[in-house]
Short mmCIF file of C-alpha atoms and ligand atoms in Angstrom, two decimals:
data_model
loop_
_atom_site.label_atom_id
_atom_site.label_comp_id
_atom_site.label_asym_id
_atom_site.label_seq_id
_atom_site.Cartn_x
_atom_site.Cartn_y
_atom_site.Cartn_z
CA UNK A 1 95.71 80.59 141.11
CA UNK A 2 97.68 83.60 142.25
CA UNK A 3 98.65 85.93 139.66
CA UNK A 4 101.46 86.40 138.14
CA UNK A 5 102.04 82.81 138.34
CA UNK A 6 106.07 83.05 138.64
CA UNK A 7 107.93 84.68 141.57
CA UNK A 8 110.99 86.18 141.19
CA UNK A 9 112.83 85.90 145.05
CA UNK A 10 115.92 87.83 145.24
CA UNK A 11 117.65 90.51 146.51
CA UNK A 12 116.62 93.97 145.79
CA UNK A 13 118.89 96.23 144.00
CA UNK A 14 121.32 94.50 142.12
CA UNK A 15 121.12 92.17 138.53
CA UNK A 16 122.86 89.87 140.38
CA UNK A 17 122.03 86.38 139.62
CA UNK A 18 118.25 87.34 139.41
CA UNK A 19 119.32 88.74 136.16
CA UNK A 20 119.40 85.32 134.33
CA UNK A 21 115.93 84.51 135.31
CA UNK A 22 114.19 88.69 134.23
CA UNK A 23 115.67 88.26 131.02
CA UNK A 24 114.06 84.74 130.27
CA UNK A 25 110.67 86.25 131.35
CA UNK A 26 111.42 89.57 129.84
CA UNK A 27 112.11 88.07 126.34
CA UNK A 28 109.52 85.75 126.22
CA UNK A 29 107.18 88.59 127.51
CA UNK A 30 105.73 87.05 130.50
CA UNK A 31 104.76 88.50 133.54
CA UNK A 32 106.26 87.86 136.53
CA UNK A 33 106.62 88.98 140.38
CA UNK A 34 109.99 90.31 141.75
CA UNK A 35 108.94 90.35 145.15
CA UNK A 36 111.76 92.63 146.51
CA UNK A 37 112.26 94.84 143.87
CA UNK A 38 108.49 95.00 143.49
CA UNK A 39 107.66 96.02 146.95
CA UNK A 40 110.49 98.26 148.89
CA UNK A 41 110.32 98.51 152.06
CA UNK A 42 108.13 101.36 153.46
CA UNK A 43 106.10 102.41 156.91
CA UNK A 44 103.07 100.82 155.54
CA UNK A 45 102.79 98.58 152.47
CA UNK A 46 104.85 95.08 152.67
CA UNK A 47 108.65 94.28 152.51
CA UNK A 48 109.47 91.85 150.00
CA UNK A 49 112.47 91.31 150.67
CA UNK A 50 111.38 90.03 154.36
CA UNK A 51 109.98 87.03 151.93
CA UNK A 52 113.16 86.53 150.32
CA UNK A 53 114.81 86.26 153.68
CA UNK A 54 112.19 83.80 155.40
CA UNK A 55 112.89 81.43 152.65
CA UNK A 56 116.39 81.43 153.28
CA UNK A 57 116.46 81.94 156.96
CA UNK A 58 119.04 79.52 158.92
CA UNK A 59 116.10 78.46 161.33
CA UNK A 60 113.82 77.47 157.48
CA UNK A 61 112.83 73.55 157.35
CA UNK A 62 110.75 74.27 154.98
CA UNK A 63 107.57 76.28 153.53
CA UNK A 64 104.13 75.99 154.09
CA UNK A 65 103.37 74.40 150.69
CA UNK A 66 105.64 71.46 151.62
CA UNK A 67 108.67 72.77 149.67
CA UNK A 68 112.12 72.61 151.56
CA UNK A 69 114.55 75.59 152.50
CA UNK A 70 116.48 77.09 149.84
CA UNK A 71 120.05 77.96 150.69
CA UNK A 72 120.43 81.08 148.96
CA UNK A 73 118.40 83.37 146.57
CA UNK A 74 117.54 83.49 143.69
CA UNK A 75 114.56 81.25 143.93
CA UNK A 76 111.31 81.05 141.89
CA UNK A 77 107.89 80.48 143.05
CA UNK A 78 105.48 79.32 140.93
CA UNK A 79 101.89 78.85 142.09
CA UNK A 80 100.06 75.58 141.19
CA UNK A 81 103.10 73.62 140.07
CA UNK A 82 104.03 72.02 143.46
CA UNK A 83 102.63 69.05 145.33
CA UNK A 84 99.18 68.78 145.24
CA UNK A 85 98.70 71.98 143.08
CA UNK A 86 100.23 74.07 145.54
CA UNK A 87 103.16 76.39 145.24
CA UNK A 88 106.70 74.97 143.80
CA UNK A 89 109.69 76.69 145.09
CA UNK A 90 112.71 75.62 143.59
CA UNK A 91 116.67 77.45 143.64
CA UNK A 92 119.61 77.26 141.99
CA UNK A 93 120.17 79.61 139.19
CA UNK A 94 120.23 77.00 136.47
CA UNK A 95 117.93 74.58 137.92
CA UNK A 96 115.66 77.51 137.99
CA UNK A 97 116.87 78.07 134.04
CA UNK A 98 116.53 74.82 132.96
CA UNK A 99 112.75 75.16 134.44
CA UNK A 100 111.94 77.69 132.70
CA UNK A 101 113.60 76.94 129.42
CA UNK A 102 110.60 74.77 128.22
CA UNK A 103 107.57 76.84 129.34
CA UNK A 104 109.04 79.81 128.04
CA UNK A 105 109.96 78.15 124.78
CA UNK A 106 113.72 78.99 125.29
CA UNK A 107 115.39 75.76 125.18
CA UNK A 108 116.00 75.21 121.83
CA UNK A 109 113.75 72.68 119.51
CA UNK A 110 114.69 69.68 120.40
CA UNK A 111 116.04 67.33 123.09
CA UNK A 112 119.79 66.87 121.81
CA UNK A 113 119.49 71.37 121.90
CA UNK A 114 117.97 71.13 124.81
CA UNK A 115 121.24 69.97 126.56
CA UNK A 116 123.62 72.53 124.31
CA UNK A 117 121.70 75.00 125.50
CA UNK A 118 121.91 74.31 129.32
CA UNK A 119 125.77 72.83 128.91
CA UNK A 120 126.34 76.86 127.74
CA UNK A 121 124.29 78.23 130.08
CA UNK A 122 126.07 77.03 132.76
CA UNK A 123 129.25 77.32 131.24
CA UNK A 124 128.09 80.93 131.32
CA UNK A 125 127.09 81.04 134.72
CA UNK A 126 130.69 79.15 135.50
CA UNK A 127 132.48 82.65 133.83
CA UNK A 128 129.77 84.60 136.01
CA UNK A 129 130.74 83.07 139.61
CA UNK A 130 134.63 83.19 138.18
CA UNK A 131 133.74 86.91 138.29
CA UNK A 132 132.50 86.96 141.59
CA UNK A 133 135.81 85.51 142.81
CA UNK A 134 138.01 88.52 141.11
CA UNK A 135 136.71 90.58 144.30
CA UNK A 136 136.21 87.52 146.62
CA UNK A 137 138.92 85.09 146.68
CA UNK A 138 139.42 84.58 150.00
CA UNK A 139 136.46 84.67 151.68
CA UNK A 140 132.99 85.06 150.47
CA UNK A 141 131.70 86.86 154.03
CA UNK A 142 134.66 89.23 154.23
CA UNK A 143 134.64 92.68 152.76
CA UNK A 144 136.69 93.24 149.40
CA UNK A 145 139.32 95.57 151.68
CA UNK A 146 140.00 92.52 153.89
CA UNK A 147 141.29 91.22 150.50
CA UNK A 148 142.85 93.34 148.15
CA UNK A 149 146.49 91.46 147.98
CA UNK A 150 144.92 88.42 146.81
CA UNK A 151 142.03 89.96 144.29
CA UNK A 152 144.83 92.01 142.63
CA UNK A 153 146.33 88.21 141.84
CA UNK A 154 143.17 86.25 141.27
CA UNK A 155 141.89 89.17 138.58
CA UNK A 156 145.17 89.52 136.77
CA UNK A 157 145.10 85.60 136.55
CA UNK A 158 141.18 85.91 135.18
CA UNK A 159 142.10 88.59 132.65
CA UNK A 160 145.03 87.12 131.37
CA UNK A 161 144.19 83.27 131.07
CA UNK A 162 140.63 82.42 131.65
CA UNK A 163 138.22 85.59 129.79
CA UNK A 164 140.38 84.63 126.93
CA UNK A 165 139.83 80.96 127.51
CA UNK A 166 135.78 81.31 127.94
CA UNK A 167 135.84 84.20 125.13
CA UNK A 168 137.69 82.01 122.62
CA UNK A 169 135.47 78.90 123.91
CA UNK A 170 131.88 81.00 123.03
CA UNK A 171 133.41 82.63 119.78
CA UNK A 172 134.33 78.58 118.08
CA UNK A 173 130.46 78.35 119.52
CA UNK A 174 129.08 80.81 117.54
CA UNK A 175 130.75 79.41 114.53
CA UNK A 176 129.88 76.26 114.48
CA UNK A 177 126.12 77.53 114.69
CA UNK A 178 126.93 80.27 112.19
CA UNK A 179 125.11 79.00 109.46
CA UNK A 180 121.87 78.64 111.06
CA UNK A 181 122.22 81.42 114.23
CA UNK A 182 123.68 83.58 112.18
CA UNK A 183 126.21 84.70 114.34
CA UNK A 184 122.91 86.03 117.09
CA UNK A 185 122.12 82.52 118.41
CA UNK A 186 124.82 80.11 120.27
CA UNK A 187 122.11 76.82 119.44
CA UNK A 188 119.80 76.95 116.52
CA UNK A 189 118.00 79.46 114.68
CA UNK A 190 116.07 81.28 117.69
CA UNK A 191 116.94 82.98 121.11
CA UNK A 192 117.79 80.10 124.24
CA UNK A 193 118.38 81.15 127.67
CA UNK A 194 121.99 80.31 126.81
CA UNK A 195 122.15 83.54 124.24
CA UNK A 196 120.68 85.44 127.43
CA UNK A 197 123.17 83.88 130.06
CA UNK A 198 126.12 84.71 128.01
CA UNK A 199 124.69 88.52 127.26
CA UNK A 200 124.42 89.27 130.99
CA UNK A 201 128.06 87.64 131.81
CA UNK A 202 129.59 89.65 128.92
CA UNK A 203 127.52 93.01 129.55
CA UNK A 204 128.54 92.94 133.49
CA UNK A 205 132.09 92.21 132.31
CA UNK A 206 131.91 95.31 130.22
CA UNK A 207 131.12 97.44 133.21
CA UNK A 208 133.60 95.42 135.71
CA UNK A 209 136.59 95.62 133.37
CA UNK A 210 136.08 98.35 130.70
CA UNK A 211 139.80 98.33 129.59
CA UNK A 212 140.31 94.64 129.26
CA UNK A 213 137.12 94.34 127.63
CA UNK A 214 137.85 96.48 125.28
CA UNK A 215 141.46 95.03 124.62
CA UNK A 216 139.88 91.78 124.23
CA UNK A 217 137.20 92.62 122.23
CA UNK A 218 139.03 92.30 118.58
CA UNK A 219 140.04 88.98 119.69
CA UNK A 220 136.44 87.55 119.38
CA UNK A 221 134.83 89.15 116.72
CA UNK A 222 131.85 87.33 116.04
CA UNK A 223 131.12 87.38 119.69
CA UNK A 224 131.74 90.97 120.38
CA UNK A 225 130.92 92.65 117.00
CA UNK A 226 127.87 90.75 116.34
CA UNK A 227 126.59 88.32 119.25
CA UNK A 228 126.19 90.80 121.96
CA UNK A 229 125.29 94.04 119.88
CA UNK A 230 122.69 92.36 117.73
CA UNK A 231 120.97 91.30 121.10
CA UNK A 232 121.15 94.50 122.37
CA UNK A 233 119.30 95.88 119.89
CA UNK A 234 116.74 93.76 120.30
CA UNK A 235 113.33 95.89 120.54
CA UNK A 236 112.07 93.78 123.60
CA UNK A 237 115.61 94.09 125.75
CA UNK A 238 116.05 97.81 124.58
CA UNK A 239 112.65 98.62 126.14
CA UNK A 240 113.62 96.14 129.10
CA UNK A 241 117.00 98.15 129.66
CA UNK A 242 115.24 101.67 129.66
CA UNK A 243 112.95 100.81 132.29
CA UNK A 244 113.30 101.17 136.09
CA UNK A 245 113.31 96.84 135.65
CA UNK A 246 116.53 96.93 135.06
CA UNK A 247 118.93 97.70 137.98
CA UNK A 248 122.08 99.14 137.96
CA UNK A 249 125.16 97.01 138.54
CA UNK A 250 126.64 98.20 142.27
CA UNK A 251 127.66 95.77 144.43
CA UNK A 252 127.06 92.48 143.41
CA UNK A 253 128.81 90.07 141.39
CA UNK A 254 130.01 92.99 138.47
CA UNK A 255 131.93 95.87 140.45
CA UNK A 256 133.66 97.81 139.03
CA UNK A 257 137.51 98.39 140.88
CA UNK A 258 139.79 100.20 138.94
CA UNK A 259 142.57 98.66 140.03
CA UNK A 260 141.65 95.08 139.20
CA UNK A 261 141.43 96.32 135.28
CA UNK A 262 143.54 96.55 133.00
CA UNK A 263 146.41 99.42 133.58
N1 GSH B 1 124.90 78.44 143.12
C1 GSH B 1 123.90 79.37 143.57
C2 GSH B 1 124.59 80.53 144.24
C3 GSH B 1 123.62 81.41 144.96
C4 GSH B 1 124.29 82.61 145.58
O1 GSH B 1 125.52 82.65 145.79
N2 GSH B 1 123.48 83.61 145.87
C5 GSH B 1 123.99 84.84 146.42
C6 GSH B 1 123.34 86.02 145.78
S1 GSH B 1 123.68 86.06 144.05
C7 GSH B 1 123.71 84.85 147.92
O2 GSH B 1 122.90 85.60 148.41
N3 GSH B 1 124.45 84.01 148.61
C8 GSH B 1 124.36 83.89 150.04
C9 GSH B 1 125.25 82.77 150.51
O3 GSH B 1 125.78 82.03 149.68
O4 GSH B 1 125.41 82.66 151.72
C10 GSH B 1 123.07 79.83 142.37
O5 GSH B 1 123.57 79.78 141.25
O6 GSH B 1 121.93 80.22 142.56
#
């Protein structure tokens, strides 16, 4: 079997949405390929992220391990789980979650946790593509110029009514699993890909809207005084932010326009 067994397909540069899947592998320590990150394009050694275009490509019916097109990265490959021990390739950000959630042994300890945790996750995910439409409410293929009028609108309306909304939502969360998480864990007594989901979302929010994260902040104490510092200091995700893994948010979902924050 190829090795690593998991690859990462995505685009190269950004945390994007590849960012839910690194931190599952990088907290449960296991290796993994980011093919495009992993293998820049140069005059002689491969382009990874010609894979992560072929699999996505508008003329794609399908792979050669029998595994349909994928509409849009980020998708995992994982060798020997597919038809006929061949390669799977599945997308969807929290299909792709919810895959890895058992293997990885971050999907809580049961099957009723098994469901909070994904029901978060994607309520997670849900506040991450809300993001995305701060600088993109019009059109998704336009440029954020060709929309300024109606971003200004769409993030005052996101600050003002729904990061409350989710923040309040996460922070009730974390109280009703205080006794066992501790405040650190949104489902039971250990890390979930749900604790991870909800990092990412609130750490790219910190960088995309500084001022009214920082306004909010005393609103939410649990989550913002002890949820997303404690994981932060976690050895593993310390190590995993200091190293050249870890991309810097640009131009992906989390950018950062001044004028869409706070005043
Ligand atoms: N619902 C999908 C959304 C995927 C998505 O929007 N991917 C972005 C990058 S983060 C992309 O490249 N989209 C291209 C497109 O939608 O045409 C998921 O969660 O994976």
């Amino acid at each position: 079997m190829a090795e690593p067994q998991y690859e990462l397909l995505y685009h190269p540069g950004i945390p994007g949405r590849g960012e839910f899947i690194r931190l599952m592998f990088e907290a449960a320590g296991v290796k993994y390929a980011d093919v495009a990150r992993d293998n820049p394009p140069d005059e002689s050694g491969p382009n990874g992220y010609g894979l992560v275009q072929a699999i996505t490509s508008p003329e794609s019916t399908g792979d050669d391990d029998g595994n349909p097109p994928a509409f849009a990265p980020p998708a995992l490959r994982i060798h020997g789980a597919g038809k006929n021990g061949k390669a799977l390739l599945i997308h969807q950000t929290p299909n792709i979650l919810l895959y890895l959630g058992g293997p990885l042994k971050l999907a809580g300890s049961d099957e009723p946790e098994k469901y909070y945790v994904n029901q978060l996750a994607l309520t997670a995910l849900d506040l991450n593509n809300e993001t995305h439409d701060t600088h993109h409410p019009v059109a998704v293929m336009k440029y954020y110029e060709e929309q300024k009028d109606e971003a200004l609108k769409k993030a005052t309306d996101f600050r003002e009514n729904r990061l409350p909304k989710f923040f309040s939502y996460f922070e009730r969360v974390l109280k009703h699993n205080k006794s066992t998480g501790k405040g650190k864990h949104l489902v039971g007594e250990s890390l979930t890909y749900a604790d991870l989901a909800l990092w990412q979302v609130i750490d790219g929010l910190k960088f995309a809207f500084p001022n009214e994260m920082r306004h909010r902040s005393s609103e939410s104490p649990l989550l913002f005084d002890h949820f997303y510092p404690s994981l932060k200091d976690e050895p593993w995700l310390k190590k995993y932010l200091d190293s050249k893994r870890r991309q810097p948010y640009s131009m992906g979902v989390f950018r950062h326009y001044p004028e869409l924050d706070l005043q």
